[in-house]
């Protein structure tokens, strides 16, 4: 198939440095495409990023500030490239992964302000597959911010459809089952931390969540939902929204931590607090809240909801229940799985901000400690965590909740 060699192109408006998006071709009806590889190059002051594709594919390209990023969204492609490509020139690092069911996202982290000076596709030819080329040149912060604004229309090109959990009715279940929503941390383009055994946090959190789900399902007392049951990204706030849509009685976000000191091991359970219980809790909150930034989510549209939610936190009852469940979980895990000494902690974690669903965040252990990472990645470790969680959940509903009503 012969395509125009330049499908679309960013032009720099003389004097203003504003990026104009021109010659937008129609979107949709894309053939399934694979990313065969990516490359970096440098020509004079310009850094070139090339994506080798199996089919001619036109990505949506836009920029995000603070930190400086270029985001490239492709329709749901498969990644067949290697991960050993080193960033280059103006680019500090890059990540890629599934963003939604329809979107595959590549994020380039820039060393400083730099703008897309040219972006175009090259058709297959001379034994080469189709390519998409993005040229990046240094800019002032003002020009960068202008590029953020002018490329905004690209943001929703493939990502308009955010994955929604199925709508559920507002009535409590008639069969008397308690509704538990488990939230495997990270996913898709946000892999979480990579510990010493080379398995990403997002893989381990999903395994643990599935183990807890299976353990709870065996009892017949619970209806269990996962915020994700595959390798996909969710915004932080979307995670607790899923819990609210399911009318959850309890929400457990599951993570695995990392730290410089490889000797430190053990799990911990977090509750929400606007003031962290210690420096480490504060650093942890910074790490875990970063997920949206990693994924290139548009953070300059801060929803008012956040402040609303903080006000709703006056709903002490939810926090009270959350804290009581955290205590039970710490107690049930103790002795069965490695735990930190002070295992119940507080931090300002975005994922715990559902005002009406008791919520905890389980940091199941440290992936930076070899034996701890192996434990978390093992069937046995996952089962021990799942059994502890089941016992804690049983106790929570038979004692705490039952007494409170
Ligand atoms: Zn995490």
Tab-separated table of C-alpha atoms and ligand atoms in Angstrom:
chain	number	residue	atom	x	y	z
A	1	UNK	CA	0.000	0.000	0.000
A	2	UNK	CA	1.371	3.364	-0.981
A	3	UNK	CA	0.966	6.117	1.555
A	4	UNK	CA	1.965	9.684	1.439
A	5	UNK	CA	5.376	9.761	2.988
A	6	UNK	CA	4.358	12.440	5.417
A	7	UNK	CA	1.079	11.712	7.092
A	8	UNK	CA	1.126	14.512	9.516
A	9	UNK	CA	3.613	16.996	10.570
A	10	UNK	CA	4.209	19.476	13.297
A	11	UNK	CA	5.258	22.867	12.100
A	12	UNK	CA	6.840	25.541	14.184
A	13	UNK	CA	5.116	28.812	13.747
A	14	UNK	CA	7.841	31.358	13.181
A	15	UNK	CA	8.427	33.657	16.124
A	16	UNK	CA	5.988	32.018	18.486
A	17	UNK	CA	7.355	28.548	18.561
A	18	UNK	CA	3.850	27.253	18.782
A	19	UNK	CA	3.288	23.792	17.455
A	20	UNK	CA	0.553	23.528	14.958
A	21	UNK	CA	-1.026	20.264	14.192
A	22	UNK	CA	-1.708	19.957	10.506
A	23	UNK	CA	-3.076	17.546	8.005
A	24	UNK	CA	-4.763	15.280	10.490
A	25	UNK	CA	-5.775	12.157	8.725
A	26	UNK	CA	-8.767	10.208	9.812
A	27	UNK	CA	-8.408	8.070	12.879
A	28	UNK	CA	-9.926	4.669	13.311
A	29	UNK	CA	-10.023	1.533	11.251
A	30	UNK	CA	-6.376	0.829	11.965
A	31	UNK	CA	-4.956	-2.470	10.960
A	32	UNK	CA	-3.521	-4.395	13.888
A	33	UNK	CA	0.040	-3.250	14.142
A	34	UNK	CA	3.091	-4.309	16.089
A	35	UNK	CA	5.963	-2.237	17.337
A	36	UNK	CA	9.012	-4.019	15.958
A	37	UNK	CA	11.520	-1.816	17.727
A	38	UNK	CA	12.495	1.714	18.648
A	39	UNK	CA	15.721	3.644	18.090
A	40	UNK	CA	17.279	6.907	19.128
A	41	UNK	CA	19.554	9.024	16.993
A	42	UNK	CA	21.115	12.452	17.116
A	43	UNK	CA	21.506	14.888	14.240
A	44	UNK	CA	23.157	18.133	15.283
A	45	UNK	CA	21.072	19.366	18.199
A	46	UNK	CA	18.038	17.291	17.282
A	47	UNK	CA	17.238	13.972	18.904
A	48	UNK	CA	15.400	11.554	16.642
A	49	UNK	CA	13.116	8.830	17.970
A	50	UNK	CA	12.147	6.178	15.445
A	51	UNK	CA	9.439	3.552	15.937
A	52	UNK	CA	9.594	0.569	13.582
A	53	UNK	CA	6.105	-0.737	12.911
A	54	UNK	CA	4.623	-3.734	11.165
A	55	UNK	CA	1.908	-1.567	9.591
A	56	UNK	CA	1.731	2.067	8.749
A	57	UNK	CA	0.349	3.552	11.990
A	58	UNK	CA	-0.228	7.125	12.955
A	59	UNK	CA	0.241	7.748	16.657
A	60	UNK	CA	-1.149	10.612	18.656
A	61	UNK	CA	1.759	12.705	19.932
A	62	UNK	CA	1.477	15.232	22.728
A	63	UNK	CA	3.574	16.831	25.417
A	64	UNK	CA	3.171	17.089	29.171
A	65	UNK	CA	4.974	19.357	31.617
A	66	UNK	CA	6.424	18.842	35.103
A	67	UNK	CA	8.230	16.643	34.433
A	68	UNK	CA	8.884	17.374	30.773
A	69	UNK	CA	7.510	14.515	28.700
A	70	UNK	CA	6.497	13.512	25.213
A	71	UNK	CA	3.696	10.977	25.042
A	72	UNK	CA	3.100	8.784	22.012
A	73	UNK	CA	-0.178	6.859	21.880
A	74	UNK	CA	-0.607	4.047	19.400
A	75	UNK	CA	-3.739	2.037	18.784
A	76	UNK	CA	-3.503	-1.262	20.669
A	77	UNK	CA	-0.252	-2.615	19.302
A	78	UNK	CA	1.832	-5.534	20.417
A	79	UNK	CA	5.358	-4.753	21.514
A	80	UNK	CA	7.885	-6.959	19.805
A	81	UNK	CA	10.895	-4.709	20.340
A	82	UNK	CA	13.680	-5.307	22.799
A	83	UNK	CA	13.888	-3.371	26.037
A	84	UNK	CA	17.620	-2.855	25.841
A	85	UNK	CA	17.385	0.391	23.856
A	86	UNK	CA	19.189	3.203	25.647
A	87	UNK	CA	17.704	6.701	25.713
A	88	UNK	CA	19.774	9.268	24.003
A	89	UNK	CA	20.353	12.993	23.485
A	90	UNK	CA	17.521	15.064	24.901
A	91	UNK	CA	15.751	11.978	26.199
A	92	UNK	CA	16.459	10.771	29.714
A	93	UNK	CA	14.430	7.601	29.700
A	94	UNK	CA	11.441	5.966	28.127
A	95	UNK	CA	8.672	3.613	29.127
A	96	UNK	CA	5.994	1.814	27.269
A	97	UNK	CA	3.003	-0.378	27.958
A	98	UNK	CA	-0.686	-0.839	27.584
A	99	UNK	CA	-2.565	2.208	28.749
A	100	UNK	CA	-6.148	1.263	28.070
A	101	UNK	CA	-7.599	-1.585	26.085
A	102	UNK	CA	-7.357	0.552	22.968
A	103	UNK	CA	-4.103	2.360	23.547
A	104	UNK	CA	-0.469	1.448	23.745
A	105	UNK	CA	1.556	4.269	25.214
A	106	UNK	CA	5.203	5.269	24.947
A	107	UNK	CA	6.432	8.019	27.272
A	108	UNK	CA	9.724	9.827	26.636
A	109	UNK	CA	11.161	11.602	29.688
A	110	UNK	CA	13.066	14.669	28.613
A	111	UNK	CA	16.179	16.073	30.252
A	112	UNK	CA	14.747	19.562	29.970
A	113	UNK	CA	12.275	21.547	27.921
A	114	UNK	CA	12.285	20.283	24.343
A	115	UNK	CA	9.613	20.192	21.681
A	116	UNK	CA	8.594	17.976	18.814
A	117	UNK	CA	9.941	19.851	15.813
A	118	UNK	CA	8.869	17.282	13.261
A	119	UNK	CA	6.823	14.091	13.296
A	120	UNK	CA	6.059	11.978	10.270
A	121	UNK	CA	5.616	8.450	9.053
A	122	UNK	CA	7.714	6.713	6.408
A	123	UNK	CA	6.146	3.947	4.365
A	124	UNK	CA	7.697	0.525	3.969
A	125	UNK	CA	10.322	0.341	1.267
A	126	UNK	CA	13.824	-0.886	0.464
A	127	UNK	CA	13.260	-3.906	2.661
A	128	UNK	CA	12.344	-1.765	5.643
A	129	UNK	CA	9.133	-1.747	7.601
A	130	UNK	CA	7.042	1.401	8.041
A	131	UNK	CA	8.487	3.840	10.545
A	132	UNK	CA	7.251	6.707	12.561
A	133	UNK	CA	9.803	9.411	13.220
A	134	UNK	CA	9.747	12.084	15.911
A	135	UNK	CA	12.362	14.827	15.966
A	136	UNK	CA	12.921	16.647	19.227
A	137	UNK	CA	14.780	19.909	19.670
A	138	UNK	CA	15.643	21.896	22.791
A	139	UNK	CA	13.328	24.763	23.630
A	140	UNK	CA	12.606	27.313	26.318
A	141	UNK	CA	10.120	26.455	29.050
A	142	UNK	CA	7.677	28.940	27.524
A	143	UNK	CA	7.856	27.220	24.147
A	144	UNK	CA	7.486	23.859	25.822
A	145	UNK	CA	4.339	24.988	27.625
A	146	UNK	CA	2.990	26.350	24.351
A	147	UNK	CA	3.583	22.927	22.814
A	148	UNK	CA	1.743	21.283	25.730
A	149	UNK	CA	-1.241	23.514	25.027
A	150	UNK	CA	-1.197	23.130	21.260
A	151	UNK	CA	-0.810	19.369	21.324
A	152	UNK	CA	-3.659	18.953	23.800
A	153	UNK	CA	-6.148	17.909	21.130
A	154	UNK	CA	-4.085	14.771	20.565
A	155	UNK	CA	-4.533	13.530	24.094
A	156	UNK	CA	-7.921	12.000	23.628
A	157	UNK	CA	-7.266	10.538	20.211
A	158	UNK	CA	-6.964	6.983	21.381
A	159	UNK	CA	-7.644	7.347	25.056
A	160	UNK	CA	-11.165	8.733	25.092
A	161	UNK	CA	-12.453	5.390	26.243
A	162	UNK	CA	-11.101	4.791	29.712
A	163	UNK	CA	-11.836	1.273	30.818
A	164	UNK	CA	-14.848	1.244	33.072
A	165	UNK	CA	-15.891	-1.448	35.412
A	166	UNK	CA	-19.357	-2.698	34.614
A	167	UNK	CA	-22.073	-0.595	36.178
A	168	UNK	CA	-23.574	-2.133	39.253
A	169	UNK	CA	-26.803	-1.337	41.008
A	170	UNK	CA	-26.796	0.685	44.162
A	171	UNK	CA	-28.517	-1.860	46.322
A	172	UNK	CA	-26.585	-4.127	48.615
A	173	UNK	CA	-26.411	-7.686	47.489
A	174	UNK	CA	-29.411	-9.725	48.529
A	175	UNK	CA	-27.376	-12.868	49.086
A	176	UNK	CA	-25.653	-11.170	52.012
A	177	UNK	CA	-22.186	-11.497	50.566
A	178	UNK	CA	-19.687	-8.830	51.439
A	179	UNK	CA	-18.149	-7.100	48.466
A	180	UNK	CA	-14.374	-6.943	48.407
A	181	UNK	CA	-12.449	-5.036	45.759
A	182	UNK	CA	-8.805	-5.975	45.390
A	183	UNK	CA	-6.533	-3.565	43.593
A	184	UNK	CA	-3.333	-5.044	42.161
A	185	UNK	CA	-0.963	-2.050	42.122
A	186	UNK	CA	0.500	-0.630	38.922
A	187	UNK	CA	0.032	-2.328	35.551
A	188	UNK	CA	0.463	-1.692	31.867
A	189	UNK	CA	2.783	1.207	31.202
A	190	UNK	CA	3.442	1.599	34.930
A	191	UNK	CA	5.430	-1.495	35.945
A	192	UNK	CA	6.061	-0.447	39.547
A	193	UNK	CA	9.465	-1.212	40.926
A	194	UNK	CA	11.789	-3.885	39.650
A	195	UNK	CA	13.418	-5.710	42.511
A	196	UNK	CA	16.409	-7.966	42.661
A	197	UNK	CA	14.810	-10.997	41.024
A	198	UNK	CA	13.812	-9.223	37.825
A	199	UNK	CA	10.061	-9.496	38.228
A	200	UNK	CA	8.142	-6.242	38.157
A	201	UNK	CA	5.899	-5.186	40.992
A	202	UNK	CA	2.868	-5.115	38.672
A	203	UNK	CA	3.278	-8.855	37.991
A	204	UNK	CA	3.615	-9.762	41.652
A	205	UNK	CA	0.714	-7.596	42.825
A	206	UNK	CA	-1.583	-9.289	40.319
A	207	UNK	CA	-0.493	-12.752	41.463
A	208	UNK	CA	-1.127	-11.850	45.105
A	209	UNK	CA	-4.526	-10.329	44.283
A	210	UNK	CA	-5.588	-13.439	42.406
A	211	UNK	CA	-4.459	-15.631	45.290
A	212	UNK	CA	-6.511	-13.568	47.763
A	213	UNK	CA	-9.510	-13.651	45.424
A	214	UNK	CA	-9.329	-17.441	45.092
A	215	UNK	CA	-8.989	-17.844	48.853
A	216	UNK	CA	-12.011	-15.586	49.491
A	217	UNK	CA	-14.092	-17.265	46.797
A	218	UNK	CA	-13.600	-20.627	48.481
A	219	UNK	CA	-15.520	-19.391	51.531
A	220	UNK	CA	-18.652	-18.504	49.589
A	221	UNK	CA	-19.043	-15.460	51.840
A	222	UNK	CA	-17.633	-12.817	49.564
A	223	UNK	CA	-18.126	-11.284	46.185
A	224	UNK	CA	-14.662	-10.337	44.970
A	225	UNK	CA	-13.704	-7.943	42.202
A	226	UNK	CA	-10.266	-6.993	40.924
A	227	UNK	CA	-9.622	-3.496	39.600
A	228	UNK	CA	-7.581	-5.225	36.941
A	229	UNK	CA	-7.167	-8.879	36.065
A	230	UNK	CA	-4.600	-8.283	33.367
A	231	UNK	CA	-1.638	-6.093	32.540
A	232	UNK	CA	-3.396	-2.781	32.135
A	233	UNK	CA	-2.979	0.703	33.563
A	234	UNK	CA	-5.528	2.533	35.708
A	235	UNK	CA	-5.285	6.071	36.963
A	236	UNK	CA	-4.945	6.225	40.731
A	237	UNK	CA	-8.367	7.726	41.198
A	238	UNK	CA	-9.975	5.290	38.788
A	239	UNK	CA	-8.978	2.491	41.132
A	240	UNK	CA	-11.073	3.630	44.059
A	241	UNK	CA	-13.838	4.703	41.715
A	242	UNK	CA	-14.088	1.076	40.652
A	243	UNK	CA	-14.483	0.126	44.306
A	244	UNK	CA	-17.244	2.675	44.736
A	245	UNK	CA	-19.038	1.513	41.596
A	246	UNK	CA	-19.059	-1.996	43.001
A	247	UNK	CA	-20.376	-0.705	46.311
A	248	UNK	CA	-17.402	-2.295	47.980
A	249	UNK	CA	-17.453	-3.047	51.681
A	250	UNK	CA	-13.681	-3.184	51.717
A	251	UNK	CA	-10.928	-2.086	49.344
A	252	UNK	CA	-7.399	-3.489	49.459
A	253	UNK	CA	-4.700	-2.047	47.232
A	254	UNK	CA	-1.768	-4.423	46.875
A	255	UNK	CA	1.829	-3.354	46.371
A	256	UNK	CA	5.407	-4.473	46.966
A	257	UNK	CA	7.975	-1.980	48.120
A	258	UNK	CA	11.555	-1.111	47.251
A	259	UNK	CA	14.340	0.531	49.237
A	260	UNK	CA	18.083	1.153	48.894
A	261	UNK	CA	19.071	-1.118	51.746
A	262	UNK	CA	18.763	-4.680	50.388
A	263	UNK	CA	18.608	-6.162	53.901
A	264	UNK	CA	15.271	-4.579	54.713
A	265	UNK	CA	12.343	-6.923	54.331
A	266	UNK	CA	8.805	-7.333	55.551
A	267	UNK	CA	5.272	-6.291	54.829
A	268	UNK	CA	3.297	-3.340	56.129
A	269	UNK	CA	-0.250	-2.053	55.953
A	270	UNK	CA	-1.094	1.577	55.281
A	271	UNK	CA	-4.050	3.746	56.110
A	272	UNK	CA	-4.743	7.140	54.659
A	273	UNK	CA	-3.549	10.194	56.483
A	274	UNK	CA	-2.715	13.635	55.237
A	275	UNK	CA	0.319	13.562	57.476
A	276	UNK	CA	2.685	10.645	57.038
A	277	UNK	CA	3.596	8.596	60.102
A	278	UNK	CA	7.314	8.950	59.306
A	279	UNK	CA	9.795	9.934	56.599
A	280	UNK	CA	9.709	6.502	55.032
A	281	UNK	CA	5.918	6.618	54.820
A	282	UNK	CA	6.207	9.996	53.138
A	283	UNK	CA	8.661	8.654	50.575
A	284	UNK	CA	6.453	5.662	49.988
A	285	UNK	CA	3.453	7.892	49.297
A	286	UNK	CA	5.527	9.881	46.821
A	287	UNK	CA	6.521	6.657	45.040
A	288	UNK	CA	3.076	5.132	44.926
A	289	UNK	CA	1.308	8.338	43.955
A	290	UNK	CA	3.670	8.768	41.009
A	291	UNK	CA	1.851	6.176	38.942
A	292	UNK	CA	-0.121	8.707	36.918
A	293	UNK	CA	3.025	10.669	36.112
A	294	UNK	CA	4.787	7.514	34.965
A	295	UNK	CA	1.908	6.729	32.661
A	296	UNK	CA	1.861	10.212	31.188
A	297	UNK	CA	-1.546	11.032	32.546
A	298	UNK	CA	-2.529	14.594	32.042
A	299	UNK	CA	-2.043	15.997	35.510
A	300	UNK	CA	-2.700	19.605	34.713
A	301	UNK	CA	-6.416	18.887	34.784
A	302	UNK	CA	-6.565	18.455	38.520
A	303	UNK	CA	-10.088	17.604	39.418
A	304	UNK	CA	-11.801	19.486	42.185
A	305	UNK	CA	-12.830	16.134	43.447
A	306	UNK	CA	-9.555	15.786	45.328
A	307	UNK	CA	-10.245	18.640	47.681
A	308	UNK	CA	-13.815	17.457	47.989
A	309	UNK	CA	-12.574	14.061	48.980
A	310	UNK	CA	-10.241	15.474	51.593
A	311	UNK	CA	-13.172	17.266	53.132
A	312	UNK	CA	-15.194	14.089	53.049
A	313	UNK	CA	-12.443	12.493	55.039
A	314	UNK	CA	-14.123	14.120	57.979
A	315	UNK	CA	-16.164	10.984	57.668
A	316	UNK	CA	-14.249	9.504	60.527
A	317	UNK	CA	-16.232	6.331	60.384
A	318	UNK	CA	-14.659	5.137	57.169
A	319	UNK	CA	-11.199	5.892	58.480
A	320	UNK	CA	-11.985	4.197	61.724
A	321	UNK	CA	-13.022	1.006	59.970
A	322	UNK	CA	-9.983	1.232	57.698
A	323	UNK	CA	-7.675	1.462	60.698
A	324	UNK	CA	-9.334	-1.446	62.463
A	325	UNK	CA	-9.038	-3.627	59.405
A	326	UNK	CA	-5.373	-2.642	58.999
A	327	UNK	CA	-4.733	-3.747	62.587
A	328	UNK	CA	-6.403	-7.096	61.938
A	329	UNK	CA	-4.450	-7.625	58.741
A	330	UNK	CA	-1.137	-6.847	60.440
A	331	UNK	CA	-2.008	-9.225	63.250
A	332	UNK	CA	-3.036	-12.081	60.951
A	333	UNK	CA	0.022	-11.732	58.756
A	334	UNK	CA	2.383	-11.628	61.718
A	335	UNK	CA	4.304	-14.854	62.184
A	336	UNK	CA	3.080	-16.194	58.831
A	337	UNK	CA	4.829	-13.794	56.493
A	338	UNK	CA	7.789	-11.473	57.072
A	339	UNK	CA	6.550	-8.152	58.471
A	340	UNK	CA	8.195	-4.861	59.367
A	341	UNK	CA	8.425	-4.110	63.050
A	342	UNK	CA	6.005	-1.220	63.017
A	343	UNK	CA	3.821	-2.649	60.316
A	344	UNK	CA	0.753	-0.404	60.587
A	345	UNK	CA	1.487	2.979	59.051
A	346	UNK	CA	-0.114	6.103	57.693
A	347	UNK	CA	0.577	8.010	54.484
A	348	UNK	CA	-1.156	10.339	52.067
A	349	UNK	CA	-1.908	7.724	49.431
A	350	UNK	CA	-4.160	8.802	46.597
A	351	UNK	CA	-5.557	5.333	46.070
A	352	UNK	CA	-7.044	5.263	49.571
A	353	UNK	CA	-9.181	8.370	49.140
A	354	UNK	CA	-12.591	6.818	48.616
A	355	UNK	CA	-14.617	8.635	51.251
A	356	UNK	CA	-17.075	5.845	51.906
A	357	UNK	CA	-15.175	2.602	51.373
A	358	UNK	CA	-12.883	1.356	54.155
A	359	UNK	CA	-9.529	1.039	52.418
A	360	UNK	CA	-6.023	-0.167	53.139
A	361	UNK	CA	-2.869	-0.448	51.109
A	362	UNK	CA	-0.874	-3.608	51.656
A	363	UNK	CA	2.834	-3.347	50.954
A	364	UNK	CA	3.390	-7.081	50.919
A	365	UNK	CA	7.167	-6.869	51.296
A	366	UNK	CA	10.340	-5.600	49.653
A	367	UNK	CA	11.318	-6.624	46.146
A	368	UNK	CA	14.763	-5.195	46.857
A	369	UNK	CA	15.391	-7.990	49.359
A	370	UNK	CA	16.145	-11.200	47.508
A	371	UNK	CA	14.486	-13.681	49.841
A	372	UNK	CA	11.512	-11.393	50.356
A	373	UNK	CA	11.099	-10.985	46.589
A	374	UNK	CA	11.291	-14.754	46.050
A	375	UNK	CA	8.714	-15.263	48.780
A	376	UNK	CA	6.305	-12.755	47.221
A	377	UNK	CA	6.778	-14.281	43.794
A	378	UNK	CA	6.215	-17.845	45.028
A	379	UNK	CA	2.913	-19.741	45.070
A	380	UNK	CA	3.548	-20.581	48.714
A	381	UNK	CA	4.158	-16.959	49.683
A	382	UNK	CA	1.077	-15.833	47.815
A	383	UNK	CA	-1.029	-18.493	49.498
A	384	UNK	CA	0.218	-17.495	52.971
A	385	UNK	CA	-0.630	-13.870	52.260
A	386	UNK	CA	-4.024	-14.868	50.882
A	387	UNK	CA	-4.850	-17.009	53.923
A	388	UNK	CA	-3.810	-14.212	56.288
A	389	UNK	CA	-5.942	-11.732	54.355
A	390	UNK	CA	-8.914	-14.120	54.432
A	391	UNK	CA	-8.632	-14.570	58.189
A	392	UNK	CA	-8.390	-10.810	58.705
A	393	UNK	CA	-11.378	-10.176	56.433
A	394	UNK	CA	-13.418	-12.857	58.216
A	395	UNK	CA	-12.635	-11.292	61.568
A	396	UNK	CA	-13.338	-7.818	60.303
A	397	UNK	CA	-16.874	-8.679	59.243
A	398	UNK	CA	-17.720	-10.981	62.128
A	399	UNK	CA	-16.424	-8.674	64.850
A	400	UNK	CA	-15.748	-5.055	63.881
A	401	UNK	CA	-18.524	-4.527	61.362
A	402	UNK	CA	-21.050	-6.711	63.155
A	403	UNK	CA	-20.517	-4.774	66.409
A	404	UNK	CA	-20.778	-1.458	64.669
A	405	UNK	CA	-24.278	-2.089	63.434
B	1	LIG	ZN1	3.591	0.056	44.290
